[in-house]
Coordinates of C-alpha atoms in Angstrom, one line a residue:
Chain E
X1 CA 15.7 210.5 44.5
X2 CA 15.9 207.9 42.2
X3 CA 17.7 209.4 39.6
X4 CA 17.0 210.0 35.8
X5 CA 14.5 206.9 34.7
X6 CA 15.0 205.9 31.2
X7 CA 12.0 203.2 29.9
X8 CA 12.1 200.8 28.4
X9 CA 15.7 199.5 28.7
X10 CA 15.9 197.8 25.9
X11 CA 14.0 197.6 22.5
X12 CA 13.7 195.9 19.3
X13 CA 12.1 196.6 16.4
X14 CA 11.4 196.1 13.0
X15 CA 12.4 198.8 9.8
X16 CA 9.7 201.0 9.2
X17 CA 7.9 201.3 13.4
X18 CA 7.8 203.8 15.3
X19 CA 9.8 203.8 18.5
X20 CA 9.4 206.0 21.5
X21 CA 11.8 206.5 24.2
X22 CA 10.8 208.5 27.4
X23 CA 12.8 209.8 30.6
X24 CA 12.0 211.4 33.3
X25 CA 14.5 213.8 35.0
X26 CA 15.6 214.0 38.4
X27 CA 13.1 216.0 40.6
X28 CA 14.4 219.6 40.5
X29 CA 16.3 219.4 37.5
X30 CA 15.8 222.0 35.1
X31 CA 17.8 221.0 32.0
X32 CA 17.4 217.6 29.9
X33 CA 19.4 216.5 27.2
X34 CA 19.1 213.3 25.0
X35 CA 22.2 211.7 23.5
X36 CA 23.2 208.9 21.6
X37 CA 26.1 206.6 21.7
X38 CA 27.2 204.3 19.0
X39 CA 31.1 202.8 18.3
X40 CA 31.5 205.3 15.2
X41 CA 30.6 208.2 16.4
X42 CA 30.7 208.0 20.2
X43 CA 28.4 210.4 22.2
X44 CA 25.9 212.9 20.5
X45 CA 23.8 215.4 21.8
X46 CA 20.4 215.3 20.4
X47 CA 18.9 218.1 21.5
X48 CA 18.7 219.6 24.7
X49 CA 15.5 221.2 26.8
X50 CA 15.7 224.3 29.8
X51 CA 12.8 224.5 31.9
X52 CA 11.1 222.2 29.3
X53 CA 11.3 224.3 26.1
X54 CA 13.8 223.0 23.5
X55 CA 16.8 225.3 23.3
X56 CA 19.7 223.1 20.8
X57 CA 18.2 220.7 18.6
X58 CA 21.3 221.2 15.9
X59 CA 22.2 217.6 16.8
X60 CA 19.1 215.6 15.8
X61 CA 19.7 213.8 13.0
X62 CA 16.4 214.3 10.9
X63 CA 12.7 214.7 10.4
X64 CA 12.3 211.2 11.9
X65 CA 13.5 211.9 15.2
X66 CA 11.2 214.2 17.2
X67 CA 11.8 215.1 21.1
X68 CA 9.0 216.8 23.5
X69 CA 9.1 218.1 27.5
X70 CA 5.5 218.4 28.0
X71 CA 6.1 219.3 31.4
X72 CA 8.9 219.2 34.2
X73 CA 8.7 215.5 34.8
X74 CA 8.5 214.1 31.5
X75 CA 10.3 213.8 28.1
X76 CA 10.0 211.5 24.8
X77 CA 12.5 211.0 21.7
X78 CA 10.1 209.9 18.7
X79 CA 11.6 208.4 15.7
X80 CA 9.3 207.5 12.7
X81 CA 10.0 205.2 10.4
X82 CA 12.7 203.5 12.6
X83 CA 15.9 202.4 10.7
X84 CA 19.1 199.8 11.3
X85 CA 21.5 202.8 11.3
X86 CA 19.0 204.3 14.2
X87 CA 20.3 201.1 16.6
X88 CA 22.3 202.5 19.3
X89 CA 22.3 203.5 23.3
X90 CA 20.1 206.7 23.7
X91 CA 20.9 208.3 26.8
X92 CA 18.7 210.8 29.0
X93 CA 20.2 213.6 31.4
X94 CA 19.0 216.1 33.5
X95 CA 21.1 218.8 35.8
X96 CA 20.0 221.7 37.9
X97 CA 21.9 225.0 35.9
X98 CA 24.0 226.3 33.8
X99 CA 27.7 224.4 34.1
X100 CA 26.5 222.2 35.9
X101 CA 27.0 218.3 36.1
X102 CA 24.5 216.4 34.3
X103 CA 23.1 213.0 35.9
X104 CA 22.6 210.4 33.4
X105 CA 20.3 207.3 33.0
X106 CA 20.9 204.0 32.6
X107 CA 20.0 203.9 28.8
X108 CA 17.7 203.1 26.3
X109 CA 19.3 199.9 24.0
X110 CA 17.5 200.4 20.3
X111 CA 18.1 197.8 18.0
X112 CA 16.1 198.1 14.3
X113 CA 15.7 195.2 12.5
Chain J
X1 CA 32.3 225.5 18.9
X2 CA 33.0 224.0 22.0
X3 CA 35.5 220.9 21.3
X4 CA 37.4 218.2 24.2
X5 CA 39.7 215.9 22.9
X6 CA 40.7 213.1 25.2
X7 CA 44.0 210.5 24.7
X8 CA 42.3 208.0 22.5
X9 CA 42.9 204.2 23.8
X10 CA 42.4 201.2 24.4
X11 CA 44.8 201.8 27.8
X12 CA 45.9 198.7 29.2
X13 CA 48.0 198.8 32.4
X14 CA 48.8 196.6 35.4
X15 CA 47.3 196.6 38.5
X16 CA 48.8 199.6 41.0
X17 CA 50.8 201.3 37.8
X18 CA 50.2 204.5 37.4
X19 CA 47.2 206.1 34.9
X20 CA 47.4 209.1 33.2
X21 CA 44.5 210.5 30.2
X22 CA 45.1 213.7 28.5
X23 CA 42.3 215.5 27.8
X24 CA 42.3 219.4 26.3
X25 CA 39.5 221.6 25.7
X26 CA 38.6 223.9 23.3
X27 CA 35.9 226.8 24.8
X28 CA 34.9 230.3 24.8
X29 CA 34.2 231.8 28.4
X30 CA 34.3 229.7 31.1
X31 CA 33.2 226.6 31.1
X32 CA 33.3 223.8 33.9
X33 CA 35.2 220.7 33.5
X34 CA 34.0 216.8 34.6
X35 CA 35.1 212.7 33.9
X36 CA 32.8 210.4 33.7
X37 CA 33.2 206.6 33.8
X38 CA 31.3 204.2 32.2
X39 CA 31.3 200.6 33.1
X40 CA 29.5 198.0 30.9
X41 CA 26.0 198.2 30.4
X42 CA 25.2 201.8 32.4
X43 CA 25.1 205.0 31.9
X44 CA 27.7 207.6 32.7
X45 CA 28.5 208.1 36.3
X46 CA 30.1 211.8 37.3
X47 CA 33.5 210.6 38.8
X48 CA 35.1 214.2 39.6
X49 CA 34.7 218.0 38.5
X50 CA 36.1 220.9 38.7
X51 CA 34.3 224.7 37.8
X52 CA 37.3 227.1 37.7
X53 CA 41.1 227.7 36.9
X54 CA 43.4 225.8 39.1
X55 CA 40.6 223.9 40.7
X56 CA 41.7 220.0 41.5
X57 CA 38.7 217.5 41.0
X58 CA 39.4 214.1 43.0
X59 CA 37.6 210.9 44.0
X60 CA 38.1 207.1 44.6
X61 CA 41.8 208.0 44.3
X62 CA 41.3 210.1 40.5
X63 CA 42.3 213.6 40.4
X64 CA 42.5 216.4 38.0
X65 CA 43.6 219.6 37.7
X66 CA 41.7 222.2 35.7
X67 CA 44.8 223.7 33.4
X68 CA 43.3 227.5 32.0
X69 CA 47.2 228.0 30.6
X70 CA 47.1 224.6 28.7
X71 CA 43.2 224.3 28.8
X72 CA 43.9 220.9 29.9
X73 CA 42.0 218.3 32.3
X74 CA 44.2 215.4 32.6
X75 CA 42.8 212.2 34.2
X76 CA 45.3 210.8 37.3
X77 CA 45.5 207.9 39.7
X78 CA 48.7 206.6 41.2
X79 CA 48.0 202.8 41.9
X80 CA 44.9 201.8 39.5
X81 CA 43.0 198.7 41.0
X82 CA 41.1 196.2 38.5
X83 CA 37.8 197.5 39.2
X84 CA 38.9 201.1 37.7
X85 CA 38.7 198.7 34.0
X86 CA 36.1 201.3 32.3
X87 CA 35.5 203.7 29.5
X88 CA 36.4 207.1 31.0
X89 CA 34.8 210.2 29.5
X90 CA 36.5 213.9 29.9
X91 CA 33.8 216.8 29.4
X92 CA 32.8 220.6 29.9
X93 CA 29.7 222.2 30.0
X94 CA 29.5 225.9 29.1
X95 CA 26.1 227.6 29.6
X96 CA 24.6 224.0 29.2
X97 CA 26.6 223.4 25.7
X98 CA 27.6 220.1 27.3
X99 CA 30.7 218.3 24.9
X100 CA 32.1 215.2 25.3
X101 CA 35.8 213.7 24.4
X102 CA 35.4 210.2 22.5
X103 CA 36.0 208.2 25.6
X104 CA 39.1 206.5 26.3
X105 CA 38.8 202.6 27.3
X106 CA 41.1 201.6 30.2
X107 CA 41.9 197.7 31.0
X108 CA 43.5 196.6 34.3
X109 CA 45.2 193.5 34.9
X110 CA 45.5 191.5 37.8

């Protein structure tokens, strides 16, 4: 397998556009969880989806983020209207059950101009 | 909720000294215990784990020890090599509440 497959690896943007990241999880994998990394505040969980419905989305910021699993293979993190405090790393992971290890991508690098 | 709290850094040591990063947990239930490491520009990479009390995680030299009495996870290696220069992550997932510690930055130096 070729692991979790974040696109595109890097973006940049201007205030105001919408961005939208997608991953698609390891075959098999039943759990996917977004996260964000910045310097501040280190690593977030977004929001997390089991067997593609959303379970914990306590950690997504606000209306302008928006996340969907439309099916197994497949997942997006929306935000609209992009802003400079959005620039970060967004991370996608996937793992197969409960306690398990999650498997990580390689990142998504936002920057908002 | 759920918490880890990892030895905050930067950790600078030289090469073959010996690494230590505390890292303590804060869960209901069970939960099972991981590191990650991070090197520049990638994701997180799964570098050991351990699922129950008094299980020992190693690889590529790293061990751990999952501490239930302490609810500790601390990070080991006896003779750290310059390539082991990373951001190292300590973690638990319990039922797929997955936490992370802030990430402690290690430097080796030839």
């Amino acid at each position: 397998d070729a692991g979790v497959i974040q696109s595109p690896r890097h973006e940049v943007t201007e205030m105001g556009q919408e961005v939208t990241l997608r991953c698609k999880p390891i075959s098999g994998h039943n759990s996917l969880f977004w996260y964000r990394q910045t310097m501040m505040r280190g690593l977030e969980l977004l929001i997390y989806f089991n067997n593609n419905v959303p379970i914990d989305d306590s950690g997504m910021p606000e209306d302008r983020f928006s996340a969907k699993m439309p099916n197994a293979s497949f997942s997006t993190l929306k935000i609209q209207p992009s802003e400079p405090r959005d620039s970060a790393v967004y991370f996608c992971a996937s793992n197969i059950g409960l306690n398990t290890e999650a498997f990580f991508g390689q990142g998504t690098r936002l920057t908002v101009v | 909720g759920d918490s880890v709290t990892q030895m905050e850094g930067p950790v600078t040591l030289s090469e073959e000294a010996c690494l230590t990063i505390n890292c303590t947990y804060t869960a209901t239930g069970y939960p099972s215990l991981f590191w990650y490491v991070q090197y520049p520009g990638e994701g997180l990479q799964l570098l050991l784990k351990a699922t129950k009390a008094d299980d020992k995680g190693s690889n590529k030299g790293f061990e751990a020890t999952y501490r239930k009495e302490t609810t500790s996870f601390h990070l080991e290696k006896g003779s750290v090599q310059v390539s082991d220069s990373a951001v190292y992550f300590c973690a638990l997932n319990n039922n797929n509440d997955m936490r992370f510690g802030a990430g402690t930055r290690l430097t080796v130096k030839p």
